[in-house]
XYZ file of C-alpha atoms in Angstrom:
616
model
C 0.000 0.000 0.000
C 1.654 3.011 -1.292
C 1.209 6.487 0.664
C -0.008 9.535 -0.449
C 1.425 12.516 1.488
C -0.699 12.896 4.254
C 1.537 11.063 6.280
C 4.795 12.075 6.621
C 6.719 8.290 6.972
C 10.473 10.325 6.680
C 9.259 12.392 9.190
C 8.302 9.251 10.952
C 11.497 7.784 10.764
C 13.535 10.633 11.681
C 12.110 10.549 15.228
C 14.093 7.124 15.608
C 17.130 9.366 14.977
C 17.045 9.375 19.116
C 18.129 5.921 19.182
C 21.685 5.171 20.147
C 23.880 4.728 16.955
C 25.336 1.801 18.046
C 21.668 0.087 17.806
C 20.698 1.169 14.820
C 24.298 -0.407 13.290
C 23.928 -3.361 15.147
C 19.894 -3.219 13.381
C 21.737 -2.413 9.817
C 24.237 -5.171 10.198
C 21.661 -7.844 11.248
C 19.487 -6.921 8.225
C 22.489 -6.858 6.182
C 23.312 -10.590 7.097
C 20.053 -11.490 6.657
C 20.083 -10.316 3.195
C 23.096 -12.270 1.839
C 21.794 -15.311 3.788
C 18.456 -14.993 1.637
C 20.897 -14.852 -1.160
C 22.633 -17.752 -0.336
C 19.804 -19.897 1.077
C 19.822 -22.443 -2.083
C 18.092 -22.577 -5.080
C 16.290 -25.734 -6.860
C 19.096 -28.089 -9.007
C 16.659 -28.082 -11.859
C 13.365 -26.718 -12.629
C 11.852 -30.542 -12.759
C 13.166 -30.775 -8.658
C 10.703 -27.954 -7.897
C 7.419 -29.548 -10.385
C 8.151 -32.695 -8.859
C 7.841 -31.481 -5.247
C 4.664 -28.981 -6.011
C 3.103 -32.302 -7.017
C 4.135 -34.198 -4.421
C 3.227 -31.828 -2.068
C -0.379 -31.053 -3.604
C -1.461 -34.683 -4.161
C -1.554 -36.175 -0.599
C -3.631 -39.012 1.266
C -6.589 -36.414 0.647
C -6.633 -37.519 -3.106
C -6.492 -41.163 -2.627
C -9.365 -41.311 0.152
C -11.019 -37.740 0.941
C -11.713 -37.044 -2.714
C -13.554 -40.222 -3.472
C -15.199 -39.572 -0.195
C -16.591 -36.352 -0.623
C -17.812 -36.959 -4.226
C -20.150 -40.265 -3.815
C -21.157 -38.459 -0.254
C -22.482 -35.455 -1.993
C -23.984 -36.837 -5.185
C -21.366 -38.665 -7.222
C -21.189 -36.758 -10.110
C -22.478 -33.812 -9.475
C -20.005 -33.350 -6.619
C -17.600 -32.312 -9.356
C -19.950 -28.959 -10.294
C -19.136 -27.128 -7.212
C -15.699 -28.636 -7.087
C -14.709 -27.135 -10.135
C -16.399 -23.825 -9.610
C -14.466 -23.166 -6.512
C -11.054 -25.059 -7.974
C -11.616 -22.008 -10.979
C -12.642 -19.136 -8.847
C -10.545 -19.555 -5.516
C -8.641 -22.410 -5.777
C -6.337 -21.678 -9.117
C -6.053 -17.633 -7.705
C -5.221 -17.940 -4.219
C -2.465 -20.973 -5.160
C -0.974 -18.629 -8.106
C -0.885 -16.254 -5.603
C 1.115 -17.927 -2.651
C 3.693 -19.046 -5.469
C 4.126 -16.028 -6.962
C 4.400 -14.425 -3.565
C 6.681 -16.583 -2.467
C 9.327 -16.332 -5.817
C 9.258 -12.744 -6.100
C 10.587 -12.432 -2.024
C 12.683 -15.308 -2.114
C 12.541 -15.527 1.745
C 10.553 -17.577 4.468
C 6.557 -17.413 5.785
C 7.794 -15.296 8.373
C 10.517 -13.122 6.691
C 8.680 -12.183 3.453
C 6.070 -10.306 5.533
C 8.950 -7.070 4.981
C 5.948 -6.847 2.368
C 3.953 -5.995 4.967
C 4.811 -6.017 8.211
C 1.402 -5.801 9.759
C 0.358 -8.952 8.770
C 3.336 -10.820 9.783
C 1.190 -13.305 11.992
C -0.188 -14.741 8.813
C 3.260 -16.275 8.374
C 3.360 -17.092 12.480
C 0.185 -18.766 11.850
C 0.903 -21.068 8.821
C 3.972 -22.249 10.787
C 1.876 -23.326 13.423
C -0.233 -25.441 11.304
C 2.296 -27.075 9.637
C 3.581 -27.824 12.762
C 0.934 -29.176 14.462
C -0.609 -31.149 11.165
C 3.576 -32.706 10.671
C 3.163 -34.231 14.300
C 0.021 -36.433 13.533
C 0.336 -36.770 9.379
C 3.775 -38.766 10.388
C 1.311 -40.838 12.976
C -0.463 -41.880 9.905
C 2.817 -42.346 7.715
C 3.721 -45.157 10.746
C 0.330 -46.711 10.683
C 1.102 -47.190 6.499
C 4.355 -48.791 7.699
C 3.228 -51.493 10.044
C 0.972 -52.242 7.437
C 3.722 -52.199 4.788
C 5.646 -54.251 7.340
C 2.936 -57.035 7.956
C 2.253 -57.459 4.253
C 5.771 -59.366 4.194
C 4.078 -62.253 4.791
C 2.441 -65.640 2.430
C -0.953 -65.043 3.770
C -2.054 -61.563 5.197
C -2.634 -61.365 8.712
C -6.158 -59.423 8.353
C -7.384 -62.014 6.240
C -8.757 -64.704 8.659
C -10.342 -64.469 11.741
C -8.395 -67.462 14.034
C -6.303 -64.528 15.150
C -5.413 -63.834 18.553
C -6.998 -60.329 17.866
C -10.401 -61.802 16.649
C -13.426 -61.697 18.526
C -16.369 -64.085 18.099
C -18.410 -61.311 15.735
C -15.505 -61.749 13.047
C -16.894 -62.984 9.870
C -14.649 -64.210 6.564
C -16.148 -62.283 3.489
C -16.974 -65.576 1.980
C -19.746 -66.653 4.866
C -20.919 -63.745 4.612
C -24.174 -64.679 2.984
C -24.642 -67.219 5.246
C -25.217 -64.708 8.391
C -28.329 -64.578 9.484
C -29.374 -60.579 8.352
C -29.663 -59.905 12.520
C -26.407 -60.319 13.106
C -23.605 -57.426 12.876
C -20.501 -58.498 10.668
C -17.312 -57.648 11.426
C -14.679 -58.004 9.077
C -11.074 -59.480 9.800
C -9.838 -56.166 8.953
C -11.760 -53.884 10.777
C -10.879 -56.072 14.116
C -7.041 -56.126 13.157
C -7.422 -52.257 12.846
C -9.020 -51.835 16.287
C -7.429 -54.912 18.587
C -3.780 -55.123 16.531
C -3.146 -51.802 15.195
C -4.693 -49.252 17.100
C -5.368 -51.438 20.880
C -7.837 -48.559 20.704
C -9.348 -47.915 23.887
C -13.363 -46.704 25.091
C -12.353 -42.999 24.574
C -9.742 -40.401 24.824
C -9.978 -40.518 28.838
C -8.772 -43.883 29.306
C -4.741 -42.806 27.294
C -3.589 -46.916 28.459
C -0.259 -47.518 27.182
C 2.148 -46.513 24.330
C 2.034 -49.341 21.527
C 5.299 -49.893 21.358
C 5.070 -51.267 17.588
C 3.280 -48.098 16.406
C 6.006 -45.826 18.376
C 8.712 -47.829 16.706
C 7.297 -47.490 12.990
C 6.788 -43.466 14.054
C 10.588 -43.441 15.195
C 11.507 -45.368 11.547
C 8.570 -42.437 9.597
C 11.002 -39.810 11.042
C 14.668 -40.698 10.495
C 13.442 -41.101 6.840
C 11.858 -37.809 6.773
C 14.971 -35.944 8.570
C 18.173 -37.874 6.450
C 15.768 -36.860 2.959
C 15.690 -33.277 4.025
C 19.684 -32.767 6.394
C 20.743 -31.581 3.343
C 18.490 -28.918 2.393
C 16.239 -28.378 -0.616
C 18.131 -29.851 -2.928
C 18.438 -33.071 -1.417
C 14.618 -33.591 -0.964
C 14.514 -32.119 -4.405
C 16.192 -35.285 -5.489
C 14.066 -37.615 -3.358
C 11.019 -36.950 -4.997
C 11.896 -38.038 -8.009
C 10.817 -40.942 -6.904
C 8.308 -40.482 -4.330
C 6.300 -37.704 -6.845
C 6.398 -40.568 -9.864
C 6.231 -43.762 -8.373
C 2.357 -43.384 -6.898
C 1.486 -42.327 -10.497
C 3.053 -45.909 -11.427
C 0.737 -47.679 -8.596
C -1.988 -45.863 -9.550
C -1.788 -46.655 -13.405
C -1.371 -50.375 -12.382
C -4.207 -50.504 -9.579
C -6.503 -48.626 -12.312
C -5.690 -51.549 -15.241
C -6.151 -53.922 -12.578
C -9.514 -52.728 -10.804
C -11.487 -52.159 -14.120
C -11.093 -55.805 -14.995
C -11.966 -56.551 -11.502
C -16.118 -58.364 -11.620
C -18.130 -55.755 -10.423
C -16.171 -53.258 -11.125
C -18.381 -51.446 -12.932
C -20.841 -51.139 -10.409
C -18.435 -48.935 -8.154
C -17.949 -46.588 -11.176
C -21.739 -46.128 -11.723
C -21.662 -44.964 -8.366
C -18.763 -43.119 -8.536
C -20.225 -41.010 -11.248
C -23.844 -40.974 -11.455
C -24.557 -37.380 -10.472
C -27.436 -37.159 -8.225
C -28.035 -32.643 -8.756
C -30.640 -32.636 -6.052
C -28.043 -32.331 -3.414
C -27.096 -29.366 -5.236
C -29.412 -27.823 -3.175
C -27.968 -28.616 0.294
C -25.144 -25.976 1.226
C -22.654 -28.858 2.857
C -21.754 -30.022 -0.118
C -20.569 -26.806 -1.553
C -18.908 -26.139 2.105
C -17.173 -29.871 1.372
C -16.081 -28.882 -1.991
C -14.550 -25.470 -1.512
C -12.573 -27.441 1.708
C -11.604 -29.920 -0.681
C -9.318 -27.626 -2.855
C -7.777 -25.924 -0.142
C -6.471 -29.282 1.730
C -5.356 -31.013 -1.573
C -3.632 -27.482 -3.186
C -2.367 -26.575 0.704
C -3.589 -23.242 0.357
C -2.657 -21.258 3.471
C -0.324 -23.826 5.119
C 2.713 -21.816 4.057
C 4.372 -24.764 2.080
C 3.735 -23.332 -1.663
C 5.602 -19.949 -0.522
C 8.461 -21.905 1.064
C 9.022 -23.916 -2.321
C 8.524 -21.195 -4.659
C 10.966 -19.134 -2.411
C 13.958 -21.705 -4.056
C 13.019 -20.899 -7.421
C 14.799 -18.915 -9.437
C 13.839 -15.607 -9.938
C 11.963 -15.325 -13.405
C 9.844 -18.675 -13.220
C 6.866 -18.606 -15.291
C 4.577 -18.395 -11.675
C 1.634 -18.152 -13.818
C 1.992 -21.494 -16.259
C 3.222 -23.591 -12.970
C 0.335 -22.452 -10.636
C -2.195 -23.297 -13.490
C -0.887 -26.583 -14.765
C -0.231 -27.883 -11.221
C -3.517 -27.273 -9.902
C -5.245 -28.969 -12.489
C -2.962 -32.061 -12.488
C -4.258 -31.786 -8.909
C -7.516 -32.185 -10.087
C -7.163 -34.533 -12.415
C -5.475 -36.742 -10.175
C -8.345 -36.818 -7.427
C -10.544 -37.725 -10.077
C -8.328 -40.931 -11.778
C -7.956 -41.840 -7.921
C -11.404 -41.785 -7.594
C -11.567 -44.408 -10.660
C -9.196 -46.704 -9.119
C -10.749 -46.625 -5.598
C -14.319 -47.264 -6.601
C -13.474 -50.083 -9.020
C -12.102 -52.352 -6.397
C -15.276 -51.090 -3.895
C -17.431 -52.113 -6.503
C -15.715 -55.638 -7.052
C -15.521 -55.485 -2.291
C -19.194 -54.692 -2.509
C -19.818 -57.418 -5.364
C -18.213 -59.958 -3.590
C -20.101 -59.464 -0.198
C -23.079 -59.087 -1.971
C -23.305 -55.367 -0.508
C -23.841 -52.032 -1.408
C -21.123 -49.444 -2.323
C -22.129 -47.487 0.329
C -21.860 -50.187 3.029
C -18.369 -51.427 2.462
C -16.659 -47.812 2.161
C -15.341 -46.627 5.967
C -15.338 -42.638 6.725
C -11.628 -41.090 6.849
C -8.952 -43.171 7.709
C -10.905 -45.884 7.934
C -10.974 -45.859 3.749
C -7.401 -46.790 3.728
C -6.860 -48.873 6.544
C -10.069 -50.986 6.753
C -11.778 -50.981 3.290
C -8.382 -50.842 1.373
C -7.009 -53.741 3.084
C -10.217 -55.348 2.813
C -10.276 -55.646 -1.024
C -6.497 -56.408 -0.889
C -7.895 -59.588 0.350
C -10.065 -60.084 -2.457
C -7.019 -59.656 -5.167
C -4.847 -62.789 -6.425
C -1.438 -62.732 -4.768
C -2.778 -60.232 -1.901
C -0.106 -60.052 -0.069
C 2.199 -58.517 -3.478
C -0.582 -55.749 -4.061
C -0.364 -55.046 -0.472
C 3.167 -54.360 -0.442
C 3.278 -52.209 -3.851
C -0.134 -50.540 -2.455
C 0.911 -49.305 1.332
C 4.052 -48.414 -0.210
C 2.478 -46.222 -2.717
C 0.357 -44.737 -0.075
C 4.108 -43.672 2.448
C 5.408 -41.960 -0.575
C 2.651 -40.144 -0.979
C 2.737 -39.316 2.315
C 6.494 -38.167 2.621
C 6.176 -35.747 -0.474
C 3.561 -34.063 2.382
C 5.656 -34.289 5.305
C 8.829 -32.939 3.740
C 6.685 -29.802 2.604
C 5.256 -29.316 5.644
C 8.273 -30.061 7.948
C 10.174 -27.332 5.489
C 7.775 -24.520 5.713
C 8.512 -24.907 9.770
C 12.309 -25.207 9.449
C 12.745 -22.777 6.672
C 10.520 -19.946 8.810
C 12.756 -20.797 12.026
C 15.980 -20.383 10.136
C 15.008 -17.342 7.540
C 14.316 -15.248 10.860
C 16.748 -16.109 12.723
C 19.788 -15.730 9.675
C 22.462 -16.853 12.689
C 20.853 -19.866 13.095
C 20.339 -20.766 9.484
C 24.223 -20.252 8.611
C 25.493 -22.837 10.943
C 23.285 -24.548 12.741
C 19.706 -25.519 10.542
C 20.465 -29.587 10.776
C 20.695 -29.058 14.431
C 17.618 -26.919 13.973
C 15.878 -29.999 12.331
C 16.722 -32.693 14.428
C 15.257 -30.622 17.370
C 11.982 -30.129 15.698
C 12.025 -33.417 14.838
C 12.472 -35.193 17.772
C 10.560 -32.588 20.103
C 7.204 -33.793 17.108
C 8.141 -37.299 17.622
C 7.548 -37.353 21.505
C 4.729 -35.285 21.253
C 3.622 -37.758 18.461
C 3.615 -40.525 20.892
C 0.062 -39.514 22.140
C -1.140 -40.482 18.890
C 0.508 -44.365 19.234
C -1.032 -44.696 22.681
C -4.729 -47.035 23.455
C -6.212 -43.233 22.614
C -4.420 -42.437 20.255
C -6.983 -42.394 17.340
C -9.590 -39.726 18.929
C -6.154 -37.469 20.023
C -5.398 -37.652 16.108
C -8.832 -36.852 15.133
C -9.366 -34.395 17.395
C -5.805 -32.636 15.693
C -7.395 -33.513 12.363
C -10.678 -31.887 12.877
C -9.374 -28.837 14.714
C -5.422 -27.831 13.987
C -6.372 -27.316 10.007
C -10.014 -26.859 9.312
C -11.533 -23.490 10.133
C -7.947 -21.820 10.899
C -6.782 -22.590 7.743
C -9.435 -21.010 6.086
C -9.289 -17.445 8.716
C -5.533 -17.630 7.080
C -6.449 -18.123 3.724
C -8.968 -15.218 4.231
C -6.379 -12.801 5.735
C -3.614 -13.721 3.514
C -6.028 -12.695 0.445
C -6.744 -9.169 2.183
C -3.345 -8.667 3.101
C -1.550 -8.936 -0.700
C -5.144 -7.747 -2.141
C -6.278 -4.908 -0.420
C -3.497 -3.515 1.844
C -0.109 -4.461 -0.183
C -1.939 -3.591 -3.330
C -3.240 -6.057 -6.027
C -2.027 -3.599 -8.724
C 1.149 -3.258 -7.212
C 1.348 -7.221 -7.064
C 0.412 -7.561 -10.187
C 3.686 -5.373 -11.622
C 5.861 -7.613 -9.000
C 4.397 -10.721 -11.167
C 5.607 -8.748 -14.425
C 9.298 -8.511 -13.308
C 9.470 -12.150 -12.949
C 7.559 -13.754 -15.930
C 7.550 -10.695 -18.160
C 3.897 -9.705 -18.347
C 0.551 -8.938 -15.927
C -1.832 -11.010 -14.968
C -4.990 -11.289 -16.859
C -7.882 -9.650 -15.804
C -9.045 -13.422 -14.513
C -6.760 -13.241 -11.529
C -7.346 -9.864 -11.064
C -10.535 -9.937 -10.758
C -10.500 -12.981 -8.674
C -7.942 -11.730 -6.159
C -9.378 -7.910 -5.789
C -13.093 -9.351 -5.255
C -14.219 -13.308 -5.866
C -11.247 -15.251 -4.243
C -11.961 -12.534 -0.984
C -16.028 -12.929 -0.855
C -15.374 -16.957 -1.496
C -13.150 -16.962 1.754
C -15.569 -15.285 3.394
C -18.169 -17.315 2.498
C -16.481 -20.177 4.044
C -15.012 -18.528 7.445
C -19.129 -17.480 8.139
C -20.528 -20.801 6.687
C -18.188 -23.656 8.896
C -18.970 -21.311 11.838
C -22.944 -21.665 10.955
C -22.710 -25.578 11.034
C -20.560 -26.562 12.856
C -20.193 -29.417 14.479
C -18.189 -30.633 17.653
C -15.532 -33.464 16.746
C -16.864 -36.858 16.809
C -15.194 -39.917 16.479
C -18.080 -42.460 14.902
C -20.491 -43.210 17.916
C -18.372 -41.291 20.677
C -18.387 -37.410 21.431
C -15.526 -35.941 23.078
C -15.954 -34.476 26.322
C -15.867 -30.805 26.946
C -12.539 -30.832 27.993
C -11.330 -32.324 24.559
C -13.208 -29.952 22.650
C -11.589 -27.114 24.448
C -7.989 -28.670 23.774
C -9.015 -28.945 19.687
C -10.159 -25.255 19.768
C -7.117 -24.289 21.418
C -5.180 -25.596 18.623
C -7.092 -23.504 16.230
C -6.671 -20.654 18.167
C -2.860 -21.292 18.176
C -2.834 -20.125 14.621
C -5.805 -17.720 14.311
C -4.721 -15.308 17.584
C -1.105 -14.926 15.454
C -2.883 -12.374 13.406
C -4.588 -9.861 15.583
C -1.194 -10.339 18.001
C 1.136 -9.569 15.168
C -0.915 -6.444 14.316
C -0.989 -5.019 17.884
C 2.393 -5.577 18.382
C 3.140 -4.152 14.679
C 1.429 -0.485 15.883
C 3.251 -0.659 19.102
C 6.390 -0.720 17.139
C 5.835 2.280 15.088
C 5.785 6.143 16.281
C 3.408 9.323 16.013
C 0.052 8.894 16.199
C -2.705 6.023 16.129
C -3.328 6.703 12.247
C 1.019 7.523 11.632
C 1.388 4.164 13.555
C -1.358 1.974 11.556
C -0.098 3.829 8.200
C 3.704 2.664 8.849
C 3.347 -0.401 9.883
C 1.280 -1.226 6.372
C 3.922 0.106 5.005
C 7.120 -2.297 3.022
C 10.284 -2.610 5.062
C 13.109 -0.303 3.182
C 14.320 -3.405 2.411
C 11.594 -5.404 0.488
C 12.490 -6.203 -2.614
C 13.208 -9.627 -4.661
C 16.389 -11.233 -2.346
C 17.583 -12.520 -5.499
C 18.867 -9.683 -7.767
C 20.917 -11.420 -9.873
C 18.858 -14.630 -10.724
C 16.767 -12.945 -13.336
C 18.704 -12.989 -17.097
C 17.332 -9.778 -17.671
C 19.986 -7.999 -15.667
C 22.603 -9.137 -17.854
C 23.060 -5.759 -19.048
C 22.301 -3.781 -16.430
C 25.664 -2.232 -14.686
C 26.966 -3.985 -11.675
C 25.794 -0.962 -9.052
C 22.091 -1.076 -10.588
C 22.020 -5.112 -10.225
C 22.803 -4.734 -6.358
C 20.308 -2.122 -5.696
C 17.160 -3.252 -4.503
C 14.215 0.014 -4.409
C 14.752 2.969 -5.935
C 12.918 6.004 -3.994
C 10.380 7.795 -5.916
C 9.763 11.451 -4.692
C 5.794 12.018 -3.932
C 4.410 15.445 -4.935
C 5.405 17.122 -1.621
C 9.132 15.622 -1.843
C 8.725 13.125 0.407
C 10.549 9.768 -0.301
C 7.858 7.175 0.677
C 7.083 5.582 -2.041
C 9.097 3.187 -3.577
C 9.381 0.337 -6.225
C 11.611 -2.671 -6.666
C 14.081 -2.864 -9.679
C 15.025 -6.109 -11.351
């Protein structure tokens, strides 16, 4: 936000003249250190390391399971009309947006709000969620390895019911038809989920004891997730070349080999007969807008942090765009695969589609394993299956675990030059031990209860706030002409449109509508106690409280009156600007004084240097 005169920032900034010289060099130094450390912070090898990591970050667990989910929930088809409306007119915006945001400073969720300080608990607040969604998304990671681990086997231990684990209600797929209809089946699987797995208790009162299997495979989920990312970006850039491609591999292979599947085709005709009367009911469009902004990560702080390593004249625009939609797409194919073996589960138990498909987790840890069952040579599509599904989870958890480590370090420069593996094996360990709560008898309603609160309506207060902050008080114009000096031209009038007025009244929409109906976590039958539900709002308010915080403290700061105050702390740091000067060929022939200068001050109509705007 540029000012106009009225205010009088050099003014403003000559009444810090009182402060002791020696402060304001040791001020000057730090900010110069911090500079060449942005400059030196480490770029992407190639631009195929930072494609492959957007798309291993942006398809997730949520596009194997809570896609397919949400669509057949909400009318199959027609799921995908509201999905696609909010994908085009918040979705595709807001994640161009965050990239682009992220390139042109070149710096951390906490160090690139020099754009405007104000708002620097937006970046406070994404770290937090990462944070808190890296200590139980690794939880899940370990259950996919003691699966992965168990599948070693000739026959696979959820198959039959003359476990030690089994109760007397177990029932073999295959007698199924032989129950009486007034009895209850319960699959092998489901019981080996409960009594092996989980050892999951009454509720989250009764904690019990640390499974020490669970805490073991957590433990294993985290060395491989710290040794992939010791050696910065470009090591994890490297990782994913595998981890990014391979569940595009399983997923071709699952798809050739569910469609041939008998019955198949009676899980697709679920899958994708629309049903437009629940059109109608608001949740579904509430589920589909939520949709994009968990698989995209909108607001979680993890597209800045990658784009940060780019270079400096990335095409923002034709990434954002094709990513998103290969996004899409992929949700969609996954969606193919997962109700083509459903429909062969549900033809084999002589069931309905919607009786053999388990809520949440459940989908890939009950139903999946289920139909694994039902495959020749189970215990081979096991192994190639769970360890598609801990790839897909690692691209995740590197993302997420960077956006924390990279905000830590690019704020604290002093840090970041010597000490950032230290930095990340002490955030590492310190969300292992408080990860053990999730391996314990309670462990599943602690994790839900962190699922349902740490990253639902939070993220979407941030996502709101982050839109105002670029849009409305930074300047969508003046964003727009920081987008130009990387990939050479403006937006269209699609994203400006979108992020002056749609994207904004679509966040909105969503803050107001999940505080209309919502619901206190549940965990199937059992509702957490008060107590619990205070600890899950807690969490959200971790993230949310960064904002109006980070805005008190940000007038505090400042001098002169309430108004002078508000006015300079909306206003850029003297030293905003892209971090990387050089990285853009277009500087090739500029001199080599105009190539290290960063703003150059533009004199206002009353001769007042407070305007200013960044040179490539």
């Amino acid at each position: 936000m540029e000012s106009n005169g009225d205010i009088n920032i050099k003014d403003m900034k000559m009444r810090e003249a009182s402060i002791p010289l020696s402060v304001q060099d040791e001020e000057e130094e730090e900010e110069e250190f911090r500079d060449e450390v942005a400059a030196n912070r480490g770029q992407w090898g190639a631009k195929l390391d930072f494609m492959l990591s957007m798309l291993g970050y942006c398809v997730g667990l949520g596009n194997v399971w809570r896609f397919p989910y949400l669509c057949y929930r909400n009318g199959g088809g027609a799921f995908l009309i509201p999905y696609l409306l909010f994908l085009t007119f918040a979705g595709i915006p807001l994640f161009m947006m965050e990239m682009s945001f992220g390139q042109y400073g070149s710096l951390g969720p906490l160090t690139i709000w020099r754009a405007c300080p104000i708002f620097k608990g937006i970046g406070y607040g994404m770290v937090v969620v990462s944070g808190l969604v890296c200590i139980y998304y690794n939880v899940i990671i370990a259950w996919t390895l003691h699966f992965l681990f168990s599948s070693f086997t000739s026959a696979l231990p959820w198959a039959t019911c003359d476990n030690a684990w089994n109760t007397e209600n177990c029932t073999l797929a295959a007698n199924h038809s032989a129950l009486e209809e007034n009895v209850t089946r319960i699959s092998p699987t489901q019981e080996y989920w409960n009594n092996r797995v989980l050892g999951i208790s009454s509720g989250i009162e009764e904690t019990g004891t640390v499974q020490w299997e669970l805490a073991l495979c957590l433990l294993a989920a985290w060395v491989v997730v710290f040794f992939c990312l010791f050696k910065g970006i470009k090591s994890s850039g490297k990782v994913v070349y595998f981890t990014a491609t391979f569940p595009y591999m399983m997923l071709i292979v699952l798809f050739v080999r569910g469609v041939t599947l008998e019955g198949a085709g009676k899980g697709l005709v679920y899958y994708l007969t629309p049903d437009f009367s629940r059109l109608a009911d608001s949740q579904v469009w509430y589920d589909a807008a939520s949709q994009i902004f968990y698989s995209l990560g909108i607001a979680f702080g993890g597209t800045q942090v990658m784009a940060s390593y780019n270079k400096f004249n990335n095409n923002t625009h034709r990434d954002s765009v094709f990513i998103a939609l290969t996004n899409c797409c992929t949700s969609v194919f996954a969606g193919v695969v997962v109700f083509s073996i459903l429909g062969h589960m549900a033809h084999k138990l002589d069931m309905d589609v919607k009786d053999v498909v388990a809520n949440g987790p459940g989908l890939v840890f009950v139903a999946y394993p289920e139909a694994l069952t039902l495959l020749p040579v189970a215990p081979l599509w096991s192994v190639l299956f769970f360890f598609m599904i801990f790839t897909v989870g690692l691209d995740t958890q590197f993302v997420m675990l960077e956006t924390c480590i990279t905000g830590i370090c690019d704020e604290f420069p002093h840090i970041m030059q010597k000490y950032k593996t230290w930095v990340l094996l002490a955030v590492s360990v310190g969300m292992y031990l408080l990860g053990l709560t999730c391996v314990t008898n309670a462990g599943m309603y602690w994790l839900n209860l962190m699922d349902w609160y740490s990253a639902g309506f939070s993220l979407m207060v941030l996502a709101f706030f982050l839109c105002i902050a670029i849009s409305w008080v930074y300047g969508f114009q003046r964003f727009c002409k920081n987008v130009q000096e990387m990939i050479g031209y403006q937006p269209n009038y699609y994203f400006k449109i979108c992020w002056a007025v749609i994207s904004p009244m679509v966040l909105l929409f969503i803050v107001v509508f999940s505080m209309v109906v919502h619901v206190p976590a549940y965990y199937g039958s059992y509702q957490y106690p008060g107590w619990a539900v205070c600890i899950g709002w807690l969490m959200a308010l971790m993230s949310i409280v960064m904002v109006p915080l980070f805005v008190v403290l940000a007038i505090l700061k400042a001098k002169g009156s309430f108004m002078e105050r508000l006015r300079y702390a909306c206003e850029s740091s003297d030293n905003w600007g892209p971090a990387l000067m050089n990285a853009s060929s277009a500087e090739s022939s500029q001199s080599d004084e105009d190539e290290q200068e960063k703003k150059v001050p533009l004199q206002d109509t009353e001769g007042n240097d407070n305007s200013y705007i960044s040179t490539i």
